[in-house]
Tab-separated table of C-alpha atoms in Angstrom:
chain	number	residue	atom	x	y	z
A	133	UNK	CA	0.201	0.198	-0.073
A	134	UNK	CA	1.432	3.779	-0.998
A	135	UNK	CA	2.679	5.158	2.329
A	136	UNK	CA	0.088	8.215	1.815
A	137	UNK	CA	-2.782	6.437	1.865
A	138	UNK	CA	-1.347	4.346	4.870
A	139	UNK	CA	-1.155	6.995	7.060
A	140	UNK	CA	-4.827	8.270	5.743
A	141	UNK	CA	-6.047	5.176	6.617
A	142	UNK	CA	-4.152	5.156	10.054
A	143	UNK	CA	-5.857	8.636	10.703
A	144	UNK	CA	-9.339	7.848	9.436
A	145	UNK	CA	-9.223	4.676	12.101
A	146	UNK	CA	-10.367	6.238	15.181
A	147	UNK	CA	-12.489	8.983	13.367
A	148	UNK	CA	-14.418	5.907	12.443
A	149	UNK	CA	-13.979	4.072	15.462
A	150	UNK	CA	-15.850	6.937	17.798
A	151	UNK	CA	-18.798	8.341	14.855
A	152	UNK	CA	-21.028	6.110	16.237
A	153	UNK	CA	-20.459	6.895	19.666
A	154	UNK	CA	-23.485	8.949	20.794
A	155	UNK	CA	-22.893	12.134	22.745
A	156	UNK	CA	-24.516	12.614	26.053
A	157	UNK	CA	-24.316	16.249	28.347
A	158	UNK	CA	-25.096	15.444	31.583
A	159	UNK	CA	-25.318	18.752	33.914
A	160	UNK	CA	-23.827	18.772	37.377
A	161	UNK	CA	-23.926	21.420	40.256
A	162	UNK	CA	-21.965	24.552	39.462
A	163	UNK	CA	-21.399	25.284	43.029
A	164	UNK	CA	-20.724	22.318	45.344
A	165	UNK	CA	-17.302	22.462	46.374
A	166	UNK	CA	-15.418	20.260	47.093
A	167	UNK	CA	-17.534	17.739	45.296
A	168	UNK	CA	-18.804	19.417	41.974
A	169	UNK	CA	-17.859	23.341	40.722
A	170	UNK	CA	-17.023	24.918	38.384
A	171	UNK	CA	-13.869	26.431	37.469
A	172	UNK	CA	-13.384	28.765	34.478
A	173	UNK	CA	-16.966	27.086	32.727
A	174	UNK	CA	-15.223	23.468	33.245
A	175	UNK	CA	-16.715	20.715	35.850
A	176	UNK	CA	-13.981	19.931	38.413
A	177	UNK	CA	-14.537	18.545	41.893
A	178	UNK	CA	-13.620	14.693	43.673
A	179	UNK	CA	-17.259	13.739	41.735
A	180	UNK	CA	-16.219	15.238	38.502
A	181	UNK	CA	-13.208	13.121	38.606
A	182	UNK	CA	-15.198	10.026	39.323
A	183	UNK	CA	-17.065	10.048	36.819
A	184	UNK	CA	-14.911	10.760	33.923
A	185	UNK	CA	-13.074	8.159	34.546
A	186	UNK	CA	-16.380	6.285	34.274
A	187	UNK	CA	-17.924	7.553	31.472
A	188	UNK	CA	-14.213	7.089	29.710
A	189	UNK	CA	-15.141	3.589	29.769
A	190	UNK	CA	-18.668	3.195	28.476
A	191	UNK	CA	-18.055	2.058	24.997
A	192	UNK	CA	-20.262	4.048	22.294
A	193	UNK	CA	-20.352	7.165	25.126
A	194	UNK	CA	-19.431	10.357	24.373
A	195	UNK	CA	-20.146	12.021	27.768
A	196	UNK	CA	-19.893	15.654	28.566
A	197	UNK	CA	-20.883	16.969	31.786
A	198	UNK	CA	-21.870	20.679	31.630
A	199	UNK	CA	-21.988	22.965	34.696
A	200	UNK	CA	-25.383	24.905	35.960
A	201	UNK	CA	-26.330	26.435	38.791
A	202	UNK	CA	-28.607	23.455	40.997
A	203	UNK	CA	-31.626	25.401	41.140
A	204	UNK	CA	-31.287	25.187	36.999
A	205	UNK	CA	-30.666	22.100	36.895
A	206	UNK	CA	-33.399	20.703	38.875
A	207	UNK	CA	-36.244	22.859	36.745
A	208	UNK	CA	-34.381	21.271	33.519
A	209	UNK	CA	-34.862	18.083	34.764
A	210	UNK	CA	-38.629	18.621	35.343
A	211	UNK	CA	-39.473	19.977	32.320
A	212	UNK	CA	-37.829	17.854	30.837
A	213	UNK	CA	-34.817	19.522	28.824
A	214	UNK	CA	-31.883	17.638	30.144
A	215	UNK	CA	-30.894	13.921	30.229
A	216	UNK	CA	-29.575	13.996	33.773
A	217	UNK	CA	-28.233	15.874	37.395
A	218	UNK	CA	-25.666	15.082	39.651
A	219	UNK	CA	-24.872	15.006	42.483
A	220	UNK	CA	-28.592	13.869	43.059
A	221	UNK	CA	-29.812	12.830	46.487
A	222	UNK	CA	-32.898	9.930	46.951
A	223	UNK	CA	-35.849	12.100	46.306
A	224	UNK	CA	-38.331	10.090	45.142
A	225	UNK	CA	-41.154	10.434	47.662
A	226	UNK	CA	-41.354	14.303	46.640
A	227	UNK	CA	-39.478	14.845	43.319
A	228	UNK	CA	-41.209	12.886	41.281
A	229	UNK	CA	-39.754	13.882	37.712
A	230	UNK	CA	-35.827	12.609	39.072
A	231	UNK	CA	-35.997	9.075	38.410
A	232	UNK	CA	-34.595	6.432	37.947
A	233	UNK	CA	-31.792	7.132	39.751
A	234	UNK	CA	-28.660	4.991	39.433
A	235	UNK	CA	-26.304	2.764	41.411
A	236	UNK	CA	-24.746	5.288	44.376
A	237	UNK	CA	-21.166	6.090	43.714
A	238	UNK	CA	-20.478	7.132	46.580
A	239	UNK	CA	-22.149	7.939	50.202
A	240	UNK	CA	-22.117	11.275	52.044
A	241	UNK	CA	-21.934	11.080	55.469
A	242	UNK	CA	-22.931	14.016	57.242
A	243	UNK	CA	-21.392	14.656	60.613
A	244	UNK	CA	-21.767	17.705	63.299
A	245	UNK	CA	-18.991	19.797	64.011
A	246	UNK	CA	-19.156	22.565	67.379
A	247	UNK	CA	-16.492	24.563	68.982
A	248	UNK	CA	-14.371	22.948	72.170
A	249	UNK	CA	-16.706	25.119	74.115
A	250	UNK	CA	-20.280	23.489	73.436
A	251	UNK	CA	-18.673	19.816	73.523
A	252	UNK	CA	-17.296	19.476	76.683
A	253	UNK	CA	-20.398	18.696	77.837
A	254	UNK	CA	-21.104	14.954	76.430
A	255	UNK	CA	-24.027	14.865	73.630
A	256	UNK	CA	-23.462	11.816	71.830
A	257	UNK	CA	-27.221	12.260	70.986
A	258	UNK	CA	-28.819	14.641	68.197
A	259	UNK	CA	-30.283	16.267	67.624
A	260	UNK	CA	-31.910	16.307	71.787
A	261	UNK	CA	-28.420	17.181	73.267
A	262	UNK	CA	-28.437	20.456	71.222
A	263	UNK	CA	-31.461	21.734	71.765
A	264	UNK	CA	-30.634	25.818	72.748
A	265	UNK	CA	-28.007	25.773	70.671
A	266	UNK	CA	-27.251	28.458	67.162
A	267	UNK	CA	-26.596	25.209	64.224
A	268	UNK	CA	-25.923	26.095	60.974
A	269	UNK	CA	-25.875	24.301	57.869
A	270	UNK	CA	-25.560	24.577	54.542
A	271	UNK	CA	-28.796	26.103	52.171
A	272	UNK	CA	-30.649	23.707	50.418
A	273	UNK	CA	-29.357	20.660	52.824
A	274	UNK	CA	-32.304	21.158	55.201
A	275	UNK	CA	-32.414	16.812	55.352
A	276	UNK	CA	-29.079	16.388	56.609
A	277	UNK	CA	-30.116	17.388	60.441
A	278	UNK	CA	-33.028	14.626	60.143
A	279	UNK	CA	-36.923	15.081	60.865
A	280	UNK	CA	-36.158	15.175	64.514
A	281	UNK	CA	-34.075	18.513	63.835
A	282	UNK	CA	-36.623	20.071	61.345
A	283	UNK	CA	-39.290	19.683	64.192
A	284	UNK	CA	-36.895	21.059	67.160
A	285	UNK	CA	-36.408	24.520	64.841
A	286	UNK	CA	-40.061	24.356	64.387
A	287	UNK	CA	-41.023	24.222	68.056
A	288	UNK	CA	-37.717	27.036	68.550
A	289	UNK	CA	-35.565	24.659	70.695
A	290	UNK	CA	-32.415	25.126	67.922
A	291	UNK	CA	-31.312	28.576	66.320
A	292	UNK	CA	-31.335	26.623	63.155
A	293	UNK	CA	-29.373	29.152	60.257
A	294	UNK	CA	-28.616	28.070	56.445
A	295	UNK	CA	-25.710	29.897	54.123
A	296	UNK	CA	-24.623	29.516	51.034
A	297	UNK	CA	-21.448	28.143	51.126
A	298	UNK	CA	-19.488	25.781	53.489
A	299	UNK	CA	-16.232	28.024	53.620
A	300	UNK	CA	-18.621	30.109	55.318
A	301	UNK	CA	-20.085	28.207	57.215
A	302	UNK	CA	-16.369	27.292	58.767
A	303	UNK	CA	-15.693	30.807	59.034
A	304	UNK	CA	-18.460	31.490	61.212
A	305	UNK	CA	-18.720	28.776	63.616
A	306	UNK	CA	-14.600	29.817	63.702
A	307	UNK	CA	-15.474	33.291	64.365
A	308	UNK	CA	-18.195	32.200	67.775
A	309	UNK	CA	-21.055	33.007	65.274
A	310	UNK	CA	-22.614	29.893	65.439
A	311	UNK	CA	-22.811	26.823	67.566
A	312	UNK	CA	-22.182	23.732	65.940
A	313	UNK	CA	-22.371	23.145	62.149
A	314	UNK	CA	-23.376	20.265	59.971
A	315	UNK	CA	-21.266	19.411	57.080
A	316	UNK	CA	-20.142	15.995	54.846
A	317	UNK	CA	-17.528	14.759	56.697
A	318	UNK	CA	-14.772	15.013	53.848
A	319	UNK	CA	-16.086	17.826	52.812
A	320	UNK	CA	-15.190	19.663	56.155
A	321	UNK	CA	-11.663	18.108	56.041
A	322	UNK	CA	-10.884	19.529	52.545
A	323	UNK	CA	-12.393	22.925	53.375
A	324	UNK	CA	-11.485	23.642	56.929
A	325	UNK	CA	-7.572	22.682	55.959
A	326	UNK	CA	-7.698	25.294	53.230
A	327	UNK	CA	-8.544	27.928	55.764
A	328	UNK	CA	-6.348	26.682	58.487
A	329	UNK	CA	-3.403	26.898	55.458
A	330	UNK	CA	-4.474	30.091	54.627
A	331	UNK	CA	-3.285	31.590	58.001
A	332	UNK	CA	-5.998	34.069	57.909
A	333	UNK	CA	-7.484	32.723	61.700
A	334	UNK	CA	-4.438	31.918	63.203
A	335	UNK	CA	-4.607	29.211	66.091
A	336	UNK	CA	-7.722	29.701	66.833
A	337	UNK	CA	-9.112	27.704	64.505
A	338	UNK	CA	-6.917	24.678	65.159
A	339	UNK	CA	-8.461	24.451	68.744
A	340	UNK	CA	-12.025	25.502	68.287
A	341	UNK	CA	-13.203	23.620	66.293
A	342	UNK	CA	-14.185	19.485	67.142
A	343	UNK	CA	-16.090	17.176	65.232
A	344	UNK	CA	-19.239	15.669	67.101
A	345	UNK	CA	-21.363	12.747	66.073
A	346	UNK	CA	-22.614	11.441	62.760
A	347	UNK	CA	-26.420	12.365	62.320
A	348	UNK	CA	-26.740	11.107	58.641
A	349	UNK	CA	-26.210	9.581	55.703
A	350	UNK	CA	-26.574	10.064	52.014
A	351	UNK	CA	-25.829	7.983	48.723
A	352	UNK	CA	-24.869	10.132	45.720
A	353	UNK	CA	-26.054	8.995	42.463
A	354	UNK	CA	-27.160	10.178	38.672
A	355	UNK	CA	-30.703	11.453	38.561
A	356	UNK	CA	-32.513	11.231	35.413
A	357	UNK	CA	-35.128	13.408	34.098
A	358	UNK	CA	-38.147	11.611	34.544
A	359	UNK	CA	-40.255	13.197	31.573
A	360	UNK	CA	-37.555	13.910	29.045
A	361	UNK	CA	-36.993	9.733	29.177
A	362	UNK	CA	-40.888	9.343	28.947
A	363	UNK	CA	-41.104	11.448	26.560
A	364	UNK	CA	-38.585	9.945	23.957
A	365	UNK	CA	-36.323	12.639	23.775
A	366	UNK	CA	-33.462	10.210	24.827
A	367	UNK	CA	-33.689	6.442	22.968
A	368	UNK	CA	-30.581	5.443	24.595
A	369	UNK	CA	-31.580	6.046	27.982
A	370	UNK	CA	-31.682	2.137	29.325
A	371	UNK	CA	-28.603	0.965	27.889
A	372	UNK	CA	-26.984	3.853	29.145
A	373	UNK	CA	-27.759	3.147	32.654
A	374	UNK	CA	-27.196	-0.224	32.604
A	375	UNK	CA	-23.599	0.510	31.402
A	376	UNK	CA	-22.995	2.854	33.821
A	377	UNK	CA	-23.929	1.047	36.576
A	378	UNK	CA	-21.749	-2.410	35.478
A	379	UNK	CA	-18.828	0.500	35.277
A	380	UNK	CA	-19.590	2.359	38.404
A	381	UNK	CA	-20.055	-1.208	40.627
A	382	UNK	CA	-16.399	-2.335	39.319
A	383	UNK	CA	-14.922	0.585	40.153
A	384	UNK	CA	-16.605	0.224	43.630
A	385	UNK	CA	-15.652	-3.057	44.626
A	386	UNK	CA	-11.311	-2.193	43.097
A	387	UNK	CA	-11.953	0.760	45.381
A	388	UNK	CA	-10.946	2.932	42.616
A	389	UNK	CA	-13.365	5.790	43.935
A	390	UNK	CA	-12.299	5.819	47.685
A	391	UNK	CA	-7.926	6.212	46.043
A	392	UNK	CA	-9.478	9.212	43.319
A	393	UNK	CA	-11.186	10.456	46.004
A	394	UNK	CA	-8.782	10.253	48.711
A	395	UNK	CA	-6.473	12.944	46.034
A	396	UNK	CA	-8.084	15.856	47.377
A	397	UNK	CA	-7.142	14.937	51.131
């Protein structure tokens, strides 16, 4: 074969092999650091790194992750204007438009973090032992504290504060504006370490924040738009869902996901 034609043939092989791949866009939260966020318009974070590996192994699919504000992403799923949203926590009971869910690829561990003064008194029972305190949480994550926390807030037994980001939440407790906060365990370690490294709060931050009891756990999945799938807009939905679950199960069993996540410590 003529060398020129051989080179052209070899160049054409990878193109033709991927020409039949299905292009899939999945929307991801643009402001949930360190798990999923936008940086210069690109999806970044722990979950993004895990999913990028998984998607790269799904034969027949070319997946793009597009960052969007969380509430916009939810509306897109409700209106059937998008295929899937990440990260999704199970809301089958109240978000009828987001279903089904993928196999969970991580389980968030929700903890309480308090000042040293607050935990000088043993407080093993959540939230009964925390009544009378100022508790902070991330806006949009009211489920974290459980139904008993909601009941205590309604009865004015706990002063409950919602803020927009984890770094603001930690800075509030460092500056004695809150007694305790709720946060995902790995997220707290990551953000608190960054705050300490900045040196802005000196030694005070080293001594006054202590992890309290675990208050809950949230499996994390891909949530698919029920209305979009029902409309037939994404005929590949079932094939994609099955392929993802198989790959993510392999990654869980091998410990690969934990290795990827640990790189952020």
